[in-house]
mmCIF file of C-alpha atoms in Angstrom:
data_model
loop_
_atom_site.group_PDB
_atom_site.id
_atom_site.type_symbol
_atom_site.label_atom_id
_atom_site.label_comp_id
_atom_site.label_asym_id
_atom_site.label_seq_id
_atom_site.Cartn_x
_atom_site.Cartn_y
_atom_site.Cartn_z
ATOM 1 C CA UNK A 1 98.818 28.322 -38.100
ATOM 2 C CA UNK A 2 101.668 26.196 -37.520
ATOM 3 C CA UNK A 3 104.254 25.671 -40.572
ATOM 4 C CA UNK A 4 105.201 21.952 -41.178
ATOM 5 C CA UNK A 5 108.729 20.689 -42.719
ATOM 6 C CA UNK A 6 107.879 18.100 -45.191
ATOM 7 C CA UNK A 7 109.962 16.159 -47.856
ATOM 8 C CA UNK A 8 107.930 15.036 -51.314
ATOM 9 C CA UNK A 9 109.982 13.355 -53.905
ATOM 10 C CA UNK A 10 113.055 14.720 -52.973
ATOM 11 C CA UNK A 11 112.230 18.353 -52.757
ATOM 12 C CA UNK A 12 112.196 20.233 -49.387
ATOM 13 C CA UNK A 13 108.695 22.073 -48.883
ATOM 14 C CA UNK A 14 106.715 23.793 -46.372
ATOM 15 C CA UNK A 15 102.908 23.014 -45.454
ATOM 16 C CA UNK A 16 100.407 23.953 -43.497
ATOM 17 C CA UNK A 17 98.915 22.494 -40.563
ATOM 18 C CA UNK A 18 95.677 20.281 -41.390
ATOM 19 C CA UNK A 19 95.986 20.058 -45.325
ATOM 20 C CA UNK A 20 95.912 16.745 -46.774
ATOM 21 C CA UNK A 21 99.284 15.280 -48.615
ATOM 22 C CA UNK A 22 97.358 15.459 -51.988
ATOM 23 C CA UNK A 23 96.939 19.576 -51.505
ATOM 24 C CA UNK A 24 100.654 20.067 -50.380
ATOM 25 C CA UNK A 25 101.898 18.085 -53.104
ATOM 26 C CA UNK A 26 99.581 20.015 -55.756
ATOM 27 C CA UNK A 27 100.635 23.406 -54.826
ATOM 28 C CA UNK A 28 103.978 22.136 -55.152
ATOM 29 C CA UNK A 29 103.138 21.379 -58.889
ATOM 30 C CA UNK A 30 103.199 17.661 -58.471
ATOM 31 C CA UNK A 31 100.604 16.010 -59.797
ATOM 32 C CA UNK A 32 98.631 12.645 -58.636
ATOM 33 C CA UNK A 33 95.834 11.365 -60.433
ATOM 34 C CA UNK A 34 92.230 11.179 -58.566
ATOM 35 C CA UNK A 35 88.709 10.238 -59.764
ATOM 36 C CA UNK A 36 86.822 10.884 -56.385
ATOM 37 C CA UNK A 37 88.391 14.403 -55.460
ATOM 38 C CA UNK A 38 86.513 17.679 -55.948
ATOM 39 C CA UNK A 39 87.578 20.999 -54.221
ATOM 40 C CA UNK A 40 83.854 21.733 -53.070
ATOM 41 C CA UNK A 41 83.193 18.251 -51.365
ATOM 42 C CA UNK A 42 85.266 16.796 -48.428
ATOM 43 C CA UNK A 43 88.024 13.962 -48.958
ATOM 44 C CA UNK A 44 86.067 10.721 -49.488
ATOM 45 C CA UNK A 45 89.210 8.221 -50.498
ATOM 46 C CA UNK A 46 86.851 6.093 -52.649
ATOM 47 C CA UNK A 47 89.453 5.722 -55.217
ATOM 48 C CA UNK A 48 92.607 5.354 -54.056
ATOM 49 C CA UNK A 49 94.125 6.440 -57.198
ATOM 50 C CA UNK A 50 96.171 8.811 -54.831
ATOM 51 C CA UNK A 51 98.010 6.520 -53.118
ATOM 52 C CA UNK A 52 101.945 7.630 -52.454
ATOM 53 C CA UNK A 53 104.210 6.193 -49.960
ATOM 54 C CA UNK A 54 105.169 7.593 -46.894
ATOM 55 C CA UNK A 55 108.082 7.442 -44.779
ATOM 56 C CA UNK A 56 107.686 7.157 -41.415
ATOM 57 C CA UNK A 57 109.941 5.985 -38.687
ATOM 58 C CA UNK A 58 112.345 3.731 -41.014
ATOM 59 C CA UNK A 59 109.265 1.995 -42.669
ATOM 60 C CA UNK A 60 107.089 2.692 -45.817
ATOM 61 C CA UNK A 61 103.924 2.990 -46.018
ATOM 62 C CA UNK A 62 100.959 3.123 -49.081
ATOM 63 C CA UNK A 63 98.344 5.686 -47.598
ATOM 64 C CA UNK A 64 95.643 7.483 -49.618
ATOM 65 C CA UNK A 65 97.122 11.237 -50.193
ATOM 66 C CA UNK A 66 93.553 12.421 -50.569
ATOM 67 C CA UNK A 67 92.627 11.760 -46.949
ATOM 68 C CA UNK A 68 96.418 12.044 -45.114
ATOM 69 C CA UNK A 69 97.067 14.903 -43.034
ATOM 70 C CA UNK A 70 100.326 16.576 -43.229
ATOM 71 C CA UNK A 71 102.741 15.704 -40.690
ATOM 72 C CA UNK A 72 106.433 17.451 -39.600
ATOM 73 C CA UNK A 73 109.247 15.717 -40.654
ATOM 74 C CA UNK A 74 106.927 13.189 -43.088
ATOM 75 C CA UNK A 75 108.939 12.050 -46.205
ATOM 76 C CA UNK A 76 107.039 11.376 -49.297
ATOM 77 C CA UNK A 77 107.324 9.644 -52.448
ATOM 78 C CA UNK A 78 104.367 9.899 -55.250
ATOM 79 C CA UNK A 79 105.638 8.171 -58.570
ATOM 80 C CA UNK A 80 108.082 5.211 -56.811
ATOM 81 C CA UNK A 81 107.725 1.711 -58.603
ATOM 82 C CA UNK A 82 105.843 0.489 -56.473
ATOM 83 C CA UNK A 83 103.000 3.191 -56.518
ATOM 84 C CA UNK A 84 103.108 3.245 -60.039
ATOM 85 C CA UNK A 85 102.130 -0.845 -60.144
ATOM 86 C CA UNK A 86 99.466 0.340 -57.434
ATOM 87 C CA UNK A 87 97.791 2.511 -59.459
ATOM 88 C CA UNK A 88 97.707 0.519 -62.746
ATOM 89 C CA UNK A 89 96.519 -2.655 -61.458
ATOM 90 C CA UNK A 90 93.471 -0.189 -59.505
ATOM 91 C CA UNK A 91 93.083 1.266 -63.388
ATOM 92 C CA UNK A 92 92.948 -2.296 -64.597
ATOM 93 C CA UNK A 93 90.269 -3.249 -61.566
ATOM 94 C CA UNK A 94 88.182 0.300 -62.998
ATOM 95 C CA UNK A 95 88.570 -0.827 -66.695
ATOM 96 C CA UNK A 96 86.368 -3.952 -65.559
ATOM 97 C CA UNK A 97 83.539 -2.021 -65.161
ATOM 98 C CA UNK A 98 83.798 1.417 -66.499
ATOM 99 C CA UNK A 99 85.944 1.984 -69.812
ATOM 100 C CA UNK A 100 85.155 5.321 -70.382
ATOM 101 C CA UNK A 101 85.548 8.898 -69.304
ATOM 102 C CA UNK A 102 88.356 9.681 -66.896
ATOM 103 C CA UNK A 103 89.380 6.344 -66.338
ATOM 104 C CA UNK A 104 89.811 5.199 -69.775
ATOM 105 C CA UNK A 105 91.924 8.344 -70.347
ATOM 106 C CA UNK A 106 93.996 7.953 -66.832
ATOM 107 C CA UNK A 107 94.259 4.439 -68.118
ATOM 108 C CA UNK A 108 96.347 5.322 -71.607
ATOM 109 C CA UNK A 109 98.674 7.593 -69.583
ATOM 110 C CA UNK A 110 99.721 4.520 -66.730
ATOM 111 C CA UNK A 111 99.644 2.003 -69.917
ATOM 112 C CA UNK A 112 96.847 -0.123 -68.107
ATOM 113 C CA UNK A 113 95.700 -3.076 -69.786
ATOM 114 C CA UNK A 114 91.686 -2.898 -70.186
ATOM 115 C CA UNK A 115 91.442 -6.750 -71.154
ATOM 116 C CA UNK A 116 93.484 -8.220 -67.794
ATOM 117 C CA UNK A 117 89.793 -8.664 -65.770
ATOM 118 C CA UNK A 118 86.528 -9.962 -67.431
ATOM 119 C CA UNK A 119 84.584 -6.982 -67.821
ATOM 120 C CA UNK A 120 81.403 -6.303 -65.597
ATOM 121 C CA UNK A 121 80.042 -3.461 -67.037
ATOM 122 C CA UNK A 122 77.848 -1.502 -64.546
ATOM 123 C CA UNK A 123 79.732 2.225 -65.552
ATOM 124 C CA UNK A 124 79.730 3.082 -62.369
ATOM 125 C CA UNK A 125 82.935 3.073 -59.907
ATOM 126 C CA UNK A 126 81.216 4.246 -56.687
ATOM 127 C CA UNK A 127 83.585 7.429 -56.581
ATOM 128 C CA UNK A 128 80.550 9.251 -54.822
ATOM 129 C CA UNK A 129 81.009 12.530 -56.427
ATOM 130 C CA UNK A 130 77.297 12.703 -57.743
ATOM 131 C CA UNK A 131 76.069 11.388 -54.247
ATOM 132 C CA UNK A 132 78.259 13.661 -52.240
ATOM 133 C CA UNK A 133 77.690 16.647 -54.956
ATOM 134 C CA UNK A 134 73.975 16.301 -53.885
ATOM 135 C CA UNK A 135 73.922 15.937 -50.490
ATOM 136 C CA UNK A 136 76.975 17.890 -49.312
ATOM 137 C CA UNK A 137 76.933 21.275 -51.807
ATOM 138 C CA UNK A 138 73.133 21.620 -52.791
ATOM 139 C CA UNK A 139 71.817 20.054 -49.242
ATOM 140 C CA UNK A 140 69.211 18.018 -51.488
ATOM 141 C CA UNK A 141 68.172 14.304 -51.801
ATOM 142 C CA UNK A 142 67.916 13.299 -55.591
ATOM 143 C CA UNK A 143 70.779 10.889 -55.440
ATOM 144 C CA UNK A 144 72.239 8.376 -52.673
ATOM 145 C CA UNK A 145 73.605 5.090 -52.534
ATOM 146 C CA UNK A 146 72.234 1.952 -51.314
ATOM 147 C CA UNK A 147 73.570 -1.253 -50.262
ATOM 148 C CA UNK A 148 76.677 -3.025 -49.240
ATOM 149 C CA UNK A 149 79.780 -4.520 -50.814
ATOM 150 C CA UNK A 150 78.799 -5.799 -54.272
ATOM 151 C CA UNK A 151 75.486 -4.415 -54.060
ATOM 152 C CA UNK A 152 76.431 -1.346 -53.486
ATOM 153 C CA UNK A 153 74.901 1.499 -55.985
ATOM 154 C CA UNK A 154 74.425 4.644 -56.514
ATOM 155 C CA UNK A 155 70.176 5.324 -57.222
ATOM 156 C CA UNK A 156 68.206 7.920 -58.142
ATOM 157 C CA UNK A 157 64.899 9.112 -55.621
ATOM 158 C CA UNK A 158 62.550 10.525 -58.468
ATOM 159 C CA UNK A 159 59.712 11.698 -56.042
ATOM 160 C CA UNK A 160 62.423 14.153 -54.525
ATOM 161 C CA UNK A 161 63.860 14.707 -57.596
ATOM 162 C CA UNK A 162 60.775 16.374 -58.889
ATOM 163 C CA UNK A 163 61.173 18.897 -56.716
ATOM 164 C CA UNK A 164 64.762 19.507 -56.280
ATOM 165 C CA UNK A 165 66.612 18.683 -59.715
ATOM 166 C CA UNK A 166 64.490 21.174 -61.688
ATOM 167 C CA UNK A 167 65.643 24.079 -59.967
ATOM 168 C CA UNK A 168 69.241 22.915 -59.611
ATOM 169 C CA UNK A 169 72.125 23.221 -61.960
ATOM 170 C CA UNK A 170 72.540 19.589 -62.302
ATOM 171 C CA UNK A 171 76.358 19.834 -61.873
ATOM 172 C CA UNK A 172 76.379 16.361 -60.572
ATOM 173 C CA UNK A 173 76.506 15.201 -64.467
ATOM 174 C CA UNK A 174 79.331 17.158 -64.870
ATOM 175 C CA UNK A 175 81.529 15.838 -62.349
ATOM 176 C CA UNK A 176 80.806 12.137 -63.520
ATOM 177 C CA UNK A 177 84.110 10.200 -64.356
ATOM 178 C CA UNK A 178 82.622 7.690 -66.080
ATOM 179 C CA UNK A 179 80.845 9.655 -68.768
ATOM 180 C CA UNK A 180 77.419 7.005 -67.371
ATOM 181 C CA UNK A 181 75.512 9.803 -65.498
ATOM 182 C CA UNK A 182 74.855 12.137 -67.940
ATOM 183 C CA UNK A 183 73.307 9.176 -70.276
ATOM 184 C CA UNK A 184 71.042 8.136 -67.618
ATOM 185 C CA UNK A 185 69.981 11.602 -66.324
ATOM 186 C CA UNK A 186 69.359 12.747 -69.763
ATOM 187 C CA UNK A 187 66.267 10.120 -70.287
ATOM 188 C CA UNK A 188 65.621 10.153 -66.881
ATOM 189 C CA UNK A 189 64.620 13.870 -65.289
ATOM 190 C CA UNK A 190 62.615 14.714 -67.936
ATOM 191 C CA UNK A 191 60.468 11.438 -67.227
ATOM 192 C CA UNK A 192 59.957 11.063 -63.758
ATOM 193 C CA UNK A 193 58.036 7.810 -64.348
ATOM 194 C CA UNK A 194 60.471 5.650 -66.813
ATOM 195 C CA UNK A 195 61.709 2.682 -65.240
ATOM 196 C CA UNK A 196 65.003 1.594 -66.123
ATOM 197 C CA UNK A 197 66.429 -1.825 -66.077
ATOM 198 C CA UNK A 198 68.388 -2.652 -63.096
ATOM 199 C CA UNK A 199 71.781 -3.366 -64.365
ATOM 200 C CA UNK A 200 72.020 0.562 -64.587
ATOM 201 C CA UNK A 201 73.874 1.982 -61.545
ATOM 202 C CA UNK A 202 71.427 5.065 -60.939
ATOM 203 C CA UNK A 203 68.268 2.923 -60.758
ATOM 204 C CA UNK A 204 64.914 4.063 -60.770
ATOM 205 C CA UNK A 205 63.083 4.011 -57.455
ATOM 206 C CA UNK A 206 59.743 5.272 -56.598
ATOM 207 C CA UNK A 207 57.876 5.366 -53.454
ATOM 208 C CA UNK A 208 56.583 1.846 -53.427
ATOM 209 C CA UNK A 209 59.730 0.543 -54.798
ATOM 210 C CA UNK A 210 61.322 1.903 -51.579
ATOM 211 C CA UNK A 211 59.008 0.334 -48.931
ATOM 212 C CA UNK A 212 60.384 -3.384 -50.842
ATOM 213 C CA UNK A 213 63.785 -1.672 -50.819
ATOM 214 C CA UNK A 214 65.670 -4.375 -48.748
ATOM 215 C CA UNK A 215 64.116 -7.412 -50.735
ATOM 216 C CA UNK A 216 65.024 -5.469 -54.140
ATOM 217 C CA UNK A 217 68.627 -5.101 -53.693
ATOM 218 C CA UNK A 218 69.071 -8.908 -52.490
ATOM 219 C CA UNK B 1 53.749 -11.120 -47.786
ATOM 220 C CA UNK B 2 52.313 -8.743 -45.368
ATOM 221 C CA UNK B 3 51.845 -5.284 -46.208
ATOM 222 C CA UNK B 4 50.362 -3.358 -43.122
ATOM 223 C CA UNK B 5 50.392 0.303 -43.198
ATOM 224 C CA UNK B 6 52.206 1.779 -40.879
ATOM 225 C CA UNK B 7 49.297 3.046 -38.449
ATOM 226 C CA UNK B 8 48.014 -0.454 -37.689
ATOM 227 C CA UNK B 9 51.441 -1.442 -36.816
ATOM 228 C CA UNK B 10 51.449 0.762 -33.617
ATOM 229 C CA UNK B 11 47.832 2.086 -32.209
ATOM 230 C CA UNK B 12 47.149 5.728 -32.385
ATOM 231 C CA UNK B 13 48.757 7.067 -35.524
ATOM 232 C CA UNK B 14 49.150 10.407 -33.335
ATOM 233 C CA UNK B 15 51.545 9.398 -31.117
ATOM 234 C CA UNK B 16 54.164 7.609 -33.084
ATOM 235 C CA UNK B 17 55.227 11.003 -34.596
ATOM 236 C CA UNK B 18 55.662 12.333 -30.886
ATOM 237 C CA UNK B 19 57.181 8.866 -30.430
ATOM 238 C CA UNK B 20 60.107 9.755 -33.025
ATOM 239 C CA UNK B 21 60.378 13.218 -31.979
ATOM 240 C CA UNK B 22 60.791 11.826 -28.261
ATOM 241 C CA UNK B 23 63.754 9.487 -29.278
ATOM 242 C CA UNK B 24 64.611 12.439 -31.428
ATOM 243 C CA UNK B 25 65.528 14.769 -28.534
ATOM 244 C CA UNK B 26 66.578 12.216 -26.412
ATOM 245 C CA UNK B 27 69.718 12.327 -28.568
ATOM 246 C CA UNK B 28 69.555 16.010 -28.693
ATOM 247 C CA UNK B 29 69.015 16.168 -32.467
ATOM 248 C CA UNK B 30 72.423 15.112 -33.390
ATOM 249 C CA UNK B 31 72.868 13.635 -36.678
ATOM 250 C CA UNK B 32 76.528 11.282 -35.025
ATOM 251 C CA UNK B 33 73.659 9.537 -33.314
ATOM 252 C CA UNK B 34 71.792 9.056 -36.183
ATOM 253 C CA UNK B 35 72.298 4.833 -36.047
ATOM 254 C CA UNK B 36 71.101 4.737 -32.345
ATOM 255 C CA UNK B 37 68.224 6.428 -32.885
ATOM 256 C CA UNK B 38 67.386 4.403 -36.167
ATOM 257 C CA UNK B 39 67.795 1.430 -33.374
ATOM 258 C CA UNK B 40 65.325 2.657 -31.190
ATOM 259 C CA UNK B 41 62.585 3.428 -33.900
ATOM 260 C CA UNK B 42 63.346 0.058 -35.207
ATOM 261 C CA UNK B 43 62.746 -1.236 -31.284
ATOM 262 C CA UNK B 44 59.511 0.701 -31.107
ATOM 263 C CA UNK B 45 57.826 -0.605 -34.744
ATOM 264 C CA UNK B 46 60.142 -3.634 -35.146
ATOM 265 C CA UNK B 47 60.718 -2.295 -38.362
ATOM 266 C CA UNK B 48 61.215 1.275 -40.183
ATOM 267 C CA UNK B 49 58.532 2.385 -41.557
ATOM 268 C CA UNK B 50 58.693 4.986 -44.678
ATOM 269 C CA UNK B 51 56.826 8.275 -42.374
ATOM 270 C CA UNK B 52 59.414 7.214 -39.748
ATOM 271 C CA UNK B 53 62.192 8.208 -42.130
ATOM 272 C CA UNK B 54 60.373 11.016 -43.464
ATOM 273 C CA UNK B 55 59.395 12.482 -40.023
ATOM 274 C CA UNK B 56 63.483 11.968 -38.836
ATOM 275 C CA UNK B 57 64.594 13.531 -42.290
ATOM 276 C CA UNK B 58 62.906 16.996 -40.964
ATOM 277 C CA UNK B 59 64.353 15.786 -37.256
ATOM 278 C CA UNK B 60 67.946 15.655 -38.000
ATOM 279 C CA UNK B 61 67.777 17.747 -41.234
ATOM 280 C CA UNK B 62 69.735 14.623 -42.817
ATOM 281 C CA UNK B 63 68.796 14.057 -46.971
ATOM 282 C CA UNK B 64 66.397 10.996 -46.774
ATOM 283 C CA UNK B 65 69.256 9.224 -49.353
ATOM 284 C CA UNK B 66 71.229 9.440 -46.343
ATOM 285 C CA UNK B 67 68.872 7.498 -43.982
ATOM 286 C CA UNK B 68 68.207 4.950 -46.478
ATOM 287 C CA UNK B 69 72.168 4.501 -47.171
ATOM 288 C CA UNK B 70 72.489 3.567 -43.197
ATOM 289 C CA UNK B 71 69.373 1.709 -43.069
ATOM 290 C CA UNK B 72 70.679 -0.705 -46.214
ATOM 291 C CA UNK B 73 73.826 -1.186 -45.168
ATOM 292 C CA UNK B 74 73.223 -2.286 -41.528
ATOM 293 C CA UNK B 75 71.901 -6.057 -41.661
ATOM 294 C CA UNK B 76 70.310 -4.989 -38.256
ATOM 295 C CA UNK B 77 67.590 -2.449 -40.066
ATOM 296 C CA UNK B 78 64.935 -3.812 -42.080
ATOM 297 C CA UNK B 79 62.876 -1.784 -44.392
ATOM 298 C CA UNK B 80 59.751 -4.021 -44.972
ATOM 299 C CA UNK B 81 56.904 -4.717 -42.003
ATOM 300 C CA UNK B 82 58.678 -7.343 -39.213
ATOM 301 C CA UNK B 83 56.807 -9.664 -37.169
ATOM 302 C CA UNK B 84 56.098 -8.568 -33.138
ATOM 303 C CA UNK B 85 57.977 -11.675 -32.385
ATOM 304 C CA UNK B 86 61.385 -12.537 -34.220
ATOM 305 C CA UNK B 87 62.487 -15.841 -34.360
ATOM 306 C CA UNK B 88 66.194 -16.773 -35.790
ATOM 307 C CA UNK B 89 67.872 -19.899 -36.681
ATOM 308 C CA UNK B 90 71.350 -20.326 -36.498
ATOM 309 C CA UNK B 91 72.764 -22.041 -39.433
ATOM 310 C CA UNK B 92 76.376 -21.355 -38.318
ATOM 311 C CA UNK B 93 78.860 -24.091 -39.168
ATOM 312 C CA UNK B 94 78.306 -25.984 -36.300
ATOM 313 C CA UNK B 95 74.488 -25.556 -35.974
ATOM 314 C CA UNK B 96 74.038 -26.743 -39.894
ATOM 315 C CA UNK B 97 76.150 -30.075 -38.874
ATOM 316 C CA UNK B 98 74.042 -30.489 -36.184
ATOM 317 C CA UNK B 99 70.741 -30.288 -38.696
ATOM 318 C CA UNK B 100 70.045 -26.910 -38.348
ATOM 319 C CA UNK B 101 68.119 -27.375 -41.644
ATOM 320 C CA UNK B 102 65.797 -30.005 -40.051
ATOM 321 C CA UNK B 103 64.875 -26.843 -36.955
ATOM 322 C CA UNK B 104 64.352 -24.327 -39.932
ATOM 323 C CA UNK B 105 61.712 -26.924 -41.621
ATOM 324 C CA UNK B 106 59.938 -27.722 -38.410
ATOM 325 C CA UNK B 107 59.585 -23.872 -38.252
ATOM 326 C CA UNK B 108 58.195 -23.350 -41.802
ATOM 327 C CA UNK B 109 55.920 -25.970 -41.263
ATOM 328 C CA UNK B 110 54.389 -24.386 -38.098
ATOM 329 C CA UNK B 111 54.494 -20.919 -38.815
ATOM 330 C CA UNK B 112 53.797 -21.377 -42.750
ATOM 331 C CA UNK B 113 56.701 -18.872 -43.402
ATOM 332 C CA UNK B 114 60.094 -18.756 -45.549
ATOM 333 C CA UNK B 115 62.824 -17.122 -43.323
ATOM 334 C CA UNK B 116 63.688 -13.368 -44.456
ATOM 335 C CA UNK B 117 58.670 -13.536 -44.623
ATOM 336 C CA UNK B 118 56.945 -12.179 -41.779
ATOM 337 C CA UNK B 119 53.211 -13.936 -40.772
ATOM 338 C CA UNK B 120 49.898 -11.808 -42.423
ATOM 339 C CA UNK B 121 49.252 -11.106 -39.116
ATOM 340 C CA UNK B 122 52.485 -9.543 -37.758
ATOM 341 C CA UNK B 123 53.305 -11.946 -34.815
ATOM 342 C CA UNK B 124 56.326 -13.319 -36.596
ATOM 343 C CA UNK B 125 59.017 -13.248 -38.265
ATOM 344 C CA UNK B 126 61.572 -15.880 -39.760
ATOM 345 C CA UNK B 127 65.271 -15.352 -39.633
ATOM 346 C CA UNK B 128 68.323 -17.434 -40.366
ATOM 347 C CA UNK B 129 71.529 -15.975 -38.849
ATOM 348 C CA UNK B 130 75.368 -16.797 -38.712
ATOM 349 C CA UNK B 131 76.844 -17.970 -35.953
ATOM 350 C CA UNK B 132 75.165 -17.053 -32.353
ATOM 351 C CA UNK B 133 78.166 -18.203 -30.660
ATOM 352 C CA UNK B 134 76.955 -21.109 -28.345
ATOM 353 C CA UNK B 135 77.519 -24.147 -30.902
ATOM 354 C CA UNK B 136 77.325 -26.704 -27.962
ATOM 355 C CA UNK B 137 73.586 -26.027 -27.717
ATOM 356 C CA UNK B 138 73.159 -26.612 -31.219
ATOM 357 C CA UNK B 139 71.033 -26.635 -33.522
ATOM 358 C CA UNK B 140 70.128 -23.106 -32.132
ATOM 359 C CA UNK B 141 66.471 -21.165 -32.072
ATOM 360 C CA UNK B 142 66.046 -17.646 -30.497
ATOM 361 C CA UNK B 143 62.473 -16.362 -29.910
ATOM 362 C CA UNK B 144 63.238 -12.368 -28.983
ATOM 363 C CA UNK B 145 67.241 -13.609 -27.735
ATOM 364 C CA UNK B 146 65.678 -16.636 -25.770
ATOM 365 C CA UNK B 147 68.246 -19.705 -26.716
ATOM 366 C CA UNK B 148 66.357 -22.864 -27.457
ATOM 367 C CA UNK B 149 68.171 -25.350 -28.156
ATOM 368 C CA UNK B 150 66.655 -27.791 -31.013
ATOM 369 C CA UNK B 151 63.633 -27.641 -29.720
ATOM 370 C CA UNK B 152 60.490 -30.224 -31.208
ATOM 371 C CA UNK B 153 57.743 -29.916 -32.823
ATOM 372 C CA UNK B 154 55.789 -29.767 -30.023
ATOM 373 C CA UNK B 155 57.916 -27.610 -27.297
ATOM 374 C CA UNK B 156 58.122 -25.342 -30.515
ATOM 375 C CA UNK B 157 54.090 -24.953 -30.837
ATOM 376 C CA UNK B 158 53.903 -24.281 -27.226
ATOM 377 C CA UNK B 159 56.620 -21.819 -27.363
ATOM 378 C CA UNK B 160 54.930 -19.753 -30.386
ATOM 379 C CA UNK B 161 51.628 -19.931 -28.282
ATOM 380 C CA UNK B 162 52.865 -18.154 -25.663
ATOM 381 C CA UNK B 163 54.207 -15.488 -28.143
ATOM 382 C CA UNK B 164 51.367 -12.720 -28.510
#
């Protein structure tokens, strides 16, 4: 594997081909903040938490770190001014409609100010890692999102749940940043046939429910 | 609000499994094609039925959240029954100047149905759409991508009779 020549804040490393700027910059003890990453699932750059600035050719550049390959010669900077504004106003944007969990905490440490947008609270910031946990490491279908834009959610297929959430280990919960899926799951796989109010981002949907699926996100 | 099962949509509940499978293997199982071949079930039952999704979830081995994320996020795909014959109204910029609203009322009246409704008995379906891109024809019908341009009450009826 070829060995690349990279420069992050400052310090001359080494990489390797076909990691992302996020690993290289990890195993070099930096550290960038990230709600969507996981090691088991594949680089999703939901978030964008990771941003840095790159150096490329005389010009800067913001690019997700998560989802960058490594390049030769690439300079990088992960805490400049500029990032640092990036990721606070993103915080602020999360703080809207999640306070909690990993965000509120990631919030404290950049100084992010939770009262800057009127909050919509849905506790759910689309980060996928439930979704992706689901489909990508077990191979089941208990979880997926629907919709587009500001209908976009992550729901909950009960019928398929039935058969596949009993006999998983429900790690999904776990890797939650927003503290929200554990509440819901907790009421919700032991009764397969509670209906939950919309407003809650892992909805409810049985079989019927699905064939009206397109009418009920409108 | 019609709610036909999905046999009496297309005859012989037998062959529209083989029908998937066929389109299935056309694309040589591959899940990257996995939004053409949702096109060409949609083509075949104007719509996609819930045993379509199930039957291409054991196709393409893709989780059946999976389908349903594509299938809601594509305007194109439609998840409840659809008319045999579509019919959209443009109410682009130009079209609504031109009383596009006035076209969409003669066509409630006529057909007795909102636009996003589809007619009890599955010959058609209402749609308004954006922009069609032929604003000097407006105000704009298309009856399966024929242009009409504001058509009246009477060329309409005789263009929905000829509509089986």
């Amino acid at each position: 594997m070829k060995t690349l020549h990279m420069i992050i804040d400052g310090k001359e490393i080494q990489a390797e081909e076909g990691a992302t700027l996020l690993q290289v910059a990890r195993k070099e003890g930096i550290s960038i903040p990230t709600l969507c990453e996981h090691h088991e699932l594949s680089p999703y750059g939901a978030c964008r938490l990771c941003s840095v600035e790159i150096v490329k050719g005389g010009r800067t550049k913001v690019v997700a770190s998560c989802v960058y390959p490594a390049e030769e010669g690439l300079v990088v900077n992960t805490a400049t001014p500029r990032i640092q504004k990036i990721r606070v106003i993103i915080l602020e944007l999360l703080l809207a409609s999640s306070p909690k969990g990993e965000v509120e905490k990631l919030a404290a440490e950049y100084g992010a100010d939770s009262g800057k947008f009127a909050k919509e609270l849905t506790f759910c910031i689309l980060c996928g890692l439930c979704v992706r946990y689901c489909q990508e490491v077990k191979g089941e279908g208990a979880l997926g999102f629907i919709g587009r834009g500001v209908e976009r959610q992550v729901v909950y297929y009960p019928h398929l749940a039935k058969e596949s959430c009993l006999k998983c280990d429900q790690k999904c919960v776990s890797l939650c940043p927003t503290c929200i899926l554990p509440n819901i799951f907790g009421l919700a796989i032991p009764a397969f046939d509670k209906t939950y109010p919309t407003v809650y981002p892992v909805r409810l949907l049985d079989e019927n429910n699905l064939f009206n699926l397109s009418n009920t996100i409108k | 609000m019609a709610t036909a099962n999905f046999a009496s949509v297309k005859n012989g509940g037998m062959d529209t499994f083989g029908k998937i499978t066929e389109i299935c293997l056309k694309y040589g199982g591959e899940e990257s094609y996995l939004i053409q071949i949702l096109l060409e079930i949609q083509n075949e039952f104007n719509w996609l039925p819930k045993e379509a999704m199930l039957r291409l979830q054991d196709e393409l081995h893709v989780p059946l959240p999976r389908l349903y994320e594509i299938a809601t996020f594509y305007k194109v795909f439609s998840l409840i029954p659809r008319g045999r014959n579509l019919i959209k109204v443009c109410t682009g910029t130009a079209c609504h100047v031109r009383k596009a609203p006035v076209l969409i009322n003669r066509v409630i009246q006529l057909l007795r149905i909102k636009p996003g409704e589809t007619t009890d008995d599955l010959r058609f379906s209402l749609e308004t759409v954006g922009c069609l891109g032929c604003c000097a024809l407006g105000p704009v019908l298309l009856i399966n991508s024929e242009y009409h341009s504001n058509p009246t009450t009477s060329q309409l009826e005789k263009l929905f009779s000829e509509c089986l």
